[in-house]
Short mmCIF file of C-alpha atoms in Angstrom, two decimals:
data_model
loop_
_atom_site.label_atom_id
_atom_site.label_comp_id
_atom_site.label_asym_id
_atom_site.label_seq_id
_atom_site.Cartn_x
_atom_site.Cartn_y
_atom_site.Cartn_z
CA UNK A 294 -30.46 -2.99 -16.03
CA UNK A 295 -30.82 0.21 -14.15
CA UNK A 296 -28.79 0.24 -10.97
CA UNK A 297 -30.05 2.41 -8.05
CA UNK A 298 -27.28 4.45 -6.58
CA UNK A 299 -26.79 3.90 -2.86
CA UNK A 300 -26.35 6.85 -0.53
CA UNK A 301 -22.94 5.48 0.36
CA UNK A 302 -21.81 6.26 -3.21
CA UNK A 303 -20.38 9.46 -1.62
CA UNK A 304 -17.34 7.40 -0.61
CA UNK A 305 -16.72 6.36 -4.23
CA UNK A 306 -17.01 10.01 -5.35
CA UNK A 307 -14.66 11.05 -2.55
CA UNK A 308 -12.02 8.52 -3.79
CA UNK A 309 -12.39 9.87 -7.30
CA UNK A 310 -12.12 13.49 -6.13
CA UNK A 311 -9.43 12.75 -3.48
CA UNK A 312 -11.75 14.55 -0.92
CA UNK A 313 -9.61 14.24 2.23
CA UNK A 314 -12.43 15.20 4.58
CA UNK A 315 -14.71 12.45 3.41
CA UNK A 316 -11.85 9.95 3.01
CA UNK A 317 -10.87 10.61 6.67
CA UNK A 318 -14.48 9.86 7.64
CA UNK A 319 -14.27 6.66 5.65
CA UNK A 320 -11.16 5.51 7.48
CA UNK A 321 -12.63 6.56 10.81
CA UNK A 322 -15.89 4.68 10.12
CA UNK A 323 -14.73 1.48 8.40
CA UNK A 324 -11.10 0.71 9.09
CA UNK A 325 -11.53 -0.57 12.60
CA UNK A 326 -13.52 -3.61 11.44
CA UNK A 327 -10.86 -4.53 8.85
CA UNK A 328 -8.03 -4.11 11.46
CA UNK A 329 -9.95 -6.32 13.93
CA UNK A 330 -10.60 -8.98 11.29
CA UNK A 331 -7.04 -9.12 10.07
CA UNK A 332 -5.68 -9.27 13.65
CA UNK A 333 -8.06 -12.10 14.50
CA UNK A 334 -6.89 -13.98 11.43
CA UNK A 335 -3.07 -14.23 11.64
CA UNK A 336 -2.27 -10.58 10.77
CA UNK A 337 -1.35 -7.35 12.41
CA UNK A 338 -2.36 -3.64 12.08
CA UNK A 339 0.24 -3.00 9.34
CA UNK A 340 -1.15 -5.90 7.27
CA UNK A 341 -4.67 -4.48 7.75
CA UNK A 342 -3.62 -0.94 6.62
CA UNK A 343 -2.06 -2.48 3.47
CA UNK A 344 -5.19 -4.44 2.72
CA UNK A 345 -7.32 -1.27 3.26
CA UNK A 346 -5.02 0.75 1.00
CA UNK A 347 -4.90 -1.88 -1.74
CA UNK A 348 -8.66 -2.25 -1.68
CA UNK A 349 -9.28 1.43 -1.90
CA UNK A 350 -6.85 1.64 -4.87
CA UNK A 351 -8.83 -1.14 -6.62
CA UNK A 352 -12.16 0.56 -5.93
CA UNK A 353 -10.77 3.88 -7.23
CA UNK A 354 -9.45 2.32 -10.44
CA UNK A 355 -12.77 0.54 -11.05
CA UNK A 356 -14.70 3.72 -10.43
CA UNK A 357 -12.47 5.71 -12.73
CA UNK A 358 -12.17 3.22 -15.54
CA UNK A 359 -15.53 1.40 -15.44
CA UNK A 360 -17.83 4.11 -13.98
CA UNK A 361 -18.62 1.90 -10.98
CA UNK A 362 -21.94 2.59 -9.25
CA UNK A 363 -22.33 1.47 -5.59
CA UNK A 364 -25.78 -0.02 -5.05
CA UNK A 365 -25.28 -1.42 -1.53
CA UNK A 366 -23.90 -0.12 1.75
CA UNK A 367 -20.19 0.71 1.48
CA UNK A 368 -19.52 -0.94 4.80
CA UNK A 369 -20.55 -4.38 3.68
CA UNK A 370 -19.02 -4.06 0.20
CA UNK A 371 -15.65 -2.77 1.52
CA UNK A 372 -15.57 -5.38 4.37
CA UNK A 373 -16.13 -8.27 1.97
CA UNK A 374 -13.51 -6.98 -0.49
CA UNK A 375 -10.92 -6.62 2.30
CA UNK A 376 -11.78 -9.92 3.81
CA UNK A 377 -11.33 -11.78 0.49
CA UNK A 378 -8.13 -9.83 -0.19
CA UNK A 379 -6.74 -10.81 3.23
CA UNK A 380 -7.72 -14.48 2.74
CA UNK A 381 -5.90 -14.42 -0.71
CA UNK A 382 -2.87 -12.90 1.03
CA UNK A 383 -2.91 -15.70 3.62
CA UNK A 384 -3.06 -18.27 0.77
CA UNK A 385 -0.04 -16.57 -0.87
CA UNK A 386 1.88 -16.65 2.45
CA UNK A 387 1.07 -20.34 2.89
CA UNK A 388 -0.65 -19.75 6.18
CA UNK A 389 -2.62 -22.93 6.70
CA UNK A 390 -4.19 -22.07 10.07
CA UNK A 391 -6.83 -19.41 9.52
CA UNK A 392 -9.49 -18.64 12.06
CA UNK A 393 -12.40 -17.23 10.15
CA UNK A 394 -14.19 -14.82 12.50
CA UNK A 395 -17.19 -13.38 10.85
CA UNK A 396 -18.24 -9.87 11.69
CA UNK A 397 -21.77 -8.47 11.81
CA UNK A 398 -21.28 -6.81 8.40
CA UNK A 399 -23.37 -8.75 5.94
CA UNK A 400 -24.01 -8.17 2.28
CA UNK A 401 -27.11 -9.35 0.41
CA UNK A 402 -26.53 -12.01 -2.25
CA UNK A 403 -27.64 -9.66 -5.05
CA UNK A 404 -24.94 -7.16 -3.90
CA UNK A 405 -22.23 -9.84 -3.81
CA UNK A 406 -22.08 -9.39 -7.58
CA UNK A 407 -20.60 -5.93 -7.07
CA UNK A 408 -17.87 -7.40 -4.99
CA UNK A 409 -17.19 -10.10 -7.63
CA UNK A 410 -17.17 -7.52 -10.38
CA UNK A 411 -14.55 -5.53 -8.50
CA UNK A 412 -12.43 -8.60 -7.89
CA UNK A 413 -12.73 -9.57 -11.63
CA UNK A 414 -11.81 -6.02 -12.62
CA UNK A 415 -8.69 -6.22 -10.42
CA UNK A 416 -7.64 -9.61 -11.82
CA UNK A 417 -8.04 -8.38 -15.35
CA UNK A 418 -5.99 -5.26 -14.57
CA UNK A 419 -3.25 -7.32 -13.08
CA UNK A 420 -3.25 -9.73 -16.08
CA UNK A 421 -3.07 -6.80 -18.44
CA UNK A 422 -0.21 -5.13 -16.54
CA UNK A 423 1.78 -8.33 -16.41
CA UNK A 424 1.42 -8.99 -20.15
CA UNK A 425 2.06 -5.38 -20.94
CA UNK A 426 5.48 -5.80 -19.26
CA UNK A 427 6.27 -8.66 -21.61
CA UNK A 428 5.98 -6.39 -24.66
CA UNK A 429 9.14 -4.81 -26.03
CA UNK A 430 10.25 -1.39 -24.88
CA UNK A 431 9.13 0.33 -28.12
CA UNK A 432 5.70 -1.21 -27.97
CA UNK A 433 5.30 -0.20 -24.36
CA UNK A 434 6.41 3.30 -25.12
CA UNK A 435 4.03 3.56 -28.08
CA UNK A 436 1.06 2.13 -26.20
CA UNK A 437 1.69 4.32 -23.12
CA UNK A 438 1.70 7.35 -25.41
CA UNK A 439 -1.58 6.33 -27.06
CA UNK A 440 -3.20 5.79 -23.60
CA UNK A 441 -2.30 9.42 -22.57
CA UNK A 442 -2.55 11.21 -25.92
CA UNK A 443 -5.77 10.54 -27.87
CA UNK A 444 -4.69 11.85 -31.27
CA UNK A 445 -2.40 9.48 -33.28
CA UNK A 446 -0.92 12.45 -35.06
CA UNK A 447 0.18 13.88 -31.74
CA UNK A 448 1.50 10.45 -30.65
CA UNK A 449 3.48 10.15 -33.89
CA UNK A 450 4.95 13.67 -33.31
CA UNK A 451 5.68 12.92 -29.63
CA UNK A 452 7.62 9.78 -30.59
CA UNK A 453 9.31 11.31 -33.63
CA UNK A 454 7.85 8.88 -36.17
CA UNK A 455 5.44 9.20 -39.03
CA UNK A 456 1.68 8.98 -38.55
CA UNK A 457 1.47 5.83 -40.79
CA UNK A 458 4.23 4.11 -38.90
CA UNK A 459 2.67 4.92 -35.48
CA UNK A 460 -0.74 3.58 -36.56
CA UNK A 461 0.76 0.40 -38.05
CA UNK A 462 3.00 -0.21 -34.98
CA UNK A 463 0.12 0.45 -32.55
CA UNK A 464 -2.03 -2.16 -34.36
CA UNK A 465 0.90 -4.63 -34.22
CA UNK A 466 1.54 -3.96 -30.52
CA UNK A 467 -2.15 -4.27 -29.60
CA UNK A 468 -2.28 -7.49 -31.45
CA UNK A 469 0.79 -8.83 -29.60
CA UNK A 470 -0.69 -7.68 -26.28
CA UNK A 471 -4.05 -9.28 -27.08
CA UNK A 472 -2.34 -12.60 -27.97
CA UNK A 473 -0.25 -12.55 -24.77
CA UNK A 474 -3.39 -12.05 -22.72
CA UNK A 475 -5.51 -14.61 -24.53
CA UNK A 476 -2.74 -17.27 -24.47
CA UNK A 477 -2.25 -17.01 -20.70
CA UNK A 478 -3.66 -19.46 -18.25
CA UNK A 479 -4.98 -16.53 -16.21
CA UNK A 480 -7.15 -15.46 -19.13
CA UNK A 481 -8.75 -18.89 -19.34
CA UNK A 482 -9.56 -18.87 -15.66
CA UNK A 483 -11.01 -15.27 -15.87
CA UNK A 484 -13.23 -16.42 -18.73
CA UNK A 485 -14.70 -19.02 -16.38
CA UNK A 486 -15.02 -16.50 -13.45
#
């Protein structure tokens, strides 16, 4: 499937390049809707800024790690992600009374898939991070080194172990991490997402 790049993809590029001029424009153009939505739904301006920041970080990671391509207007995509994130936050806080006030920002059904893909990516990343923390310190150290250093020879040298040991230990650690992820309840629910 060939996705058609939307003109608003410039905001994704700005996130990746940390282009402060375009990022300032992004905040100026889109943040007021999010702040208004959060305020109308049991939140305040600080809550809204947190939601905006967390959403931008998620979009950044997805763009960096999954080569995300925006095919719909950024406004609608960003608004829906922030809205869903805020509703999830309210659920966590146990806020029962939520006044859902819809804004004029709409997103076509075919573009909702992008929002769902971003949410799935974030949930997968959180699951990976939580299970990674369950690994032993040595496994974490080894895997972090392999994420940063591509050559196993260099990883072994960096850690002060033999190449053969580093390869074997990496395989064992990845196997353990895979098992932790696959055996979690979160993994089962993500499979059904």
